[in-house]
Amino acid sequence: MSVVLSTASLPAADRRERWHHAVSRTFIPLDVRLLEDDPSPGSIVSHRLGSLQVSQVQAGPQVVTRSRRLIARDGKQFLILTLQRRGSALKEQDGRQARIGPGDFSLSDSSRLFRKKVQDAFSFTSFHFPREDLRVRDEDLRALTATAFSGREGSAALVGTYFARLAREAGHLDALAGPQFTATALDLLALLINERSGRFTPQGPETAAATLVRVKDHILRHLADPGLAPPAIAAAHFMSVRYLHKLFQAEGVTVGEWIRTQRLERCRRDLLRSPALGHGVAAVARRWGFTSPSHFSRAFRAAYGMTPRAWQIDRLSGEGTGDGTGDRAGVGTRDTAERERPGGPARCP
């Protein structure tokens, strides 16, 4: 559901107070000083995707400040990613000053002083979310506030493009899909911050083996998440996607192949239980992260030589092995098959 705030219908003399109230209500308590004698109309259109608030903002020249007084009064920690559309903003925080032009984006932390000045009419898209939702180190975040991330090249362009598309689709995403796309967006942002902070360093064989164990455990705990993918997995472990793939190459499989094998094994096990539980083949597939029944059927046939339904009928009729294990080498071991069952879609941290 969208929330629309506008000063267009007000006389110019009344816009100043209304705009100050609208900005603080939408984001965090802020001091707003409009730079026009007769303030231009301003508007804010917001959508909420889980804990993320997406806002389209346009207005005239102004200065926005987060002061010690407001920080002490508010006491909450939020981050604001601003994607500049029109006009340029001069941002200051943590001893840095950066000019954010059209196509660039930047980060602000509500727990510390910051200031933004825009001298011309502008529009931007803002993404406002709790600090704890972004899994990065405080020192790495502090080093990148008031920094212009170019939306035209490199990793920042990929992140900026995803956030921009998320904003365009925000009004059409339902209550289930929205938070999942939000989680992916924040994982990508964390990946960018870790890349800029130089956290992607090579590891020795012993450390790599221990890391692979942690990564596999993470994957097994999030198999139910359809959005489970290498970028999010890598971000959760402060590594590059390239290094993540290198860890699995040592075992002769790709990340995607390993995830698919684990999902298929759990589906195969649950197909024997589903009739008693009243679950169909499609429900079992969804339970373990397969969003497309046809894709699941093809993957299952490729792994086991028959469709999920045919395999289920064969085993339940007593013609097969009965326990659903041991059909094909390399599918997975019984200990991994009995790991945690999902309690519902899980966020990839």
XYZ file of C-alpha atoms in Angstrom, residues 102-258:
157
model
C 22.173 11.701 -10.970
C 22.669 7.937 -11.186
C 24.832 7.791 -8.038
C 23.769 6.474 -4.645
C 25.028 7.002 -1.101
C 24.527 5.823 2.479
C 23.669 7.750 5.650
C 23.631 6.428 9.224
C 21.005 7.949 11.537
C 23.076 7.224 14.668
C 25.645 9.902 13.761
C 25.603 13.510 12.592
C 24.984 14.101 8.908
C 24.018 16.942 6.604
C 22.694 17.097 3.049
C 22.356 20.217 0.920
C 20.535 20.409 -2.415
C 20.681 23.776 -4.180
C 18.309 23.034 -7.065
C 15.060 21.174 -7.640
C 15.664 17.464 -7.184
C 14.214 13.976 -7.089
C 15.611 10.831 -5.516
C 14.588 7.376 -4.357
C 15.235 6.559 -0.726
C 15.546 3.139 0.947
C 15.149 3.322 4.725
C 15.766 0.253 6.927
C 16.977 -0.778 10.432
C 20.747 -0.888 10.897
C 20.643 -4.483 12.183
C 19.245 -5.683 8.848
C 22.550 -4.957 7.084
C 25.106 -7.563 8.125
C 28.352 -5.604 7.839
C 30.905 -4.441 10.368
C 30.428 -1.006 11.904
C 33.916 0.131 10.940
C 33.340 -0.864 7.311
C 30.035 0.992 7.180
C 31.486 4.086 8.848
C 34.237 4.195 6.217
C 31.709 4.414 3.365
C 29.029 6.873 4.520
C 28.935 10.110 2.524
C 30.593 8.287 -0.374
C 29.347 8.488 -3.959
C 28.754 5.014 -5.414
C 28.641 5.290 -9.180
C 25.639 3.623 -10.764
C 27.404 3.418 -14.122
C 30.121 0.798 -13.651
C 31.412 -2.071 -11.544
C 29.741 -3.741 -8.581
C 28.037 -0.510 -7.534
C 26.208 -0.426 -10.868
C 24.816 -3.913 -10.235
C 23.649 -2.938 -6.747
C 22.191 0.373 -7.919
C 20.325 -1.306 -10.766
C 18.763 -3.861 -8.423
C 17.615 -1.187 -5.949
C 16.227 0.957 -8.774
C 14.222 -1.956 -10.170
C 13.017 -2.871 -6.681
C 11.689 0.675 -6.278
C 9.841 0.496 -9.608
C 8.164 -2.777 -8.647
C 7.534 -1.951 -4.974
C 3.870 -1.160 -5.488
C 3.243 -4.511 -7.182
C 4.991 -6.903 -4.780
C 2.854 -8.804 -2.296
C 3.483 -9.275 1.421
C 5.373 -12.540 0.824
C 7.566 -11.597 -2.140
C 8.458 -8.090 -0.920
C 10.531 -9.105 2.127
C 12.396 -11.745 0.111
C 13.417 -9.229 -2.543
C 14.384 -6.847 0.260
C 16.647 -9.494 1.795
C 18.370 -9.977 -1.560
C 18.855 -6.209 -1.943
C 20.495 -5.906 1.473
C 22.682 -8.949 0.804
C 23.914 -7.292 -2.387
C 24.597 -4.048 -0.527
C 26.541 -5.939 2.154
C 28.539 -7.661 -0.587
C 29.450 -4.273 -2.083
C 30.515 -2.853 1.297
C 32.671 -5.887 2.044
C 34.245 -5.641 -1.396
C 35.091 -1.968 -0.882
C 36.498 -2.781 2.567
C 38.902 -5.399 1.188
C 37.381 -8.276 3.146
C 37.748 -10.773 0.287
C 41.183 -12.266 0.942
C 42.574 -15.722 0.101
C 42.537 -18.410 2.793
C 44.781 -21.386 3.512
C 43.663 -25.029 3.015
C 42.761 -25.620 6.693
C 40.759 -22.407 6.955
C 39.091 -23.101 3.602
C 37.917 -26.528 4.794
C 36.421 -25.049 7.952
C 34.786 -22.303 5.920
C 33.240 -24.842 3.558
C 31.700 -26.667 6.528
C 30.123 -23.404 7.738
C 28.879 -22.556 4.253
C 27.275 -25.966 3.810
C 25.583 -25.711 7.194
C 24.230 -22.307 6.211
C 22.880 -23.699 2.934
C 21.209 -26.654 4.656
C 19.472 -24.292 7.089
C 18.130 -22.187 4.212
C 17.202 -24.794 1.600
C 13.545 -23.737 1.837
C 14.383 -20.237 0.624
C 13.783 -20.052 -3.167
C 16.116 -17.064 -3.295
C 19.095 -19.007 -1.945
C 21.877 -18.225 -4.417
C 25.674 -17.706 -4.495
C 25.625 -13.870 -4.068
C 23.565 -14.053 -0.869
C 25.537 -17.032 0.476
C 28.848 -15.280 -0.192
C 27.657 -12.042 1.433
C 26.544 -13.909 4.561
C 30.109 -15.220 4.982
C 31.988 -12.036 3.965
C 33.557 -13.579 0.877
C 33.426 -13.034 -2.865
C 31.220 -15.174 -5.106
C 34.370 -16.250 -6.920
C 35.921 -17.593 -3.722
C 32.661 -19.359 -2.816
C 32.767 -21.233 -6.128
C 36.428 -22.079 -5.528
C 35.538 -23.769 -2.218
C 33.102 -26.127 -3.956
C 35.395 -26.764 -6.925
C 37.672 -28.675 -4.558
C 34.835 -31.235 -4.208
C 34.144 -31.377 -7.945
C 30.734 -29.676 -7.855
C 29.336 -26.199 -8.316
C 27.414 -24.362 -5.609
C 24.197 -24.710 -7.591
C 24.700 -28.457 -8.120
C 25.269 -29.026 -4.408
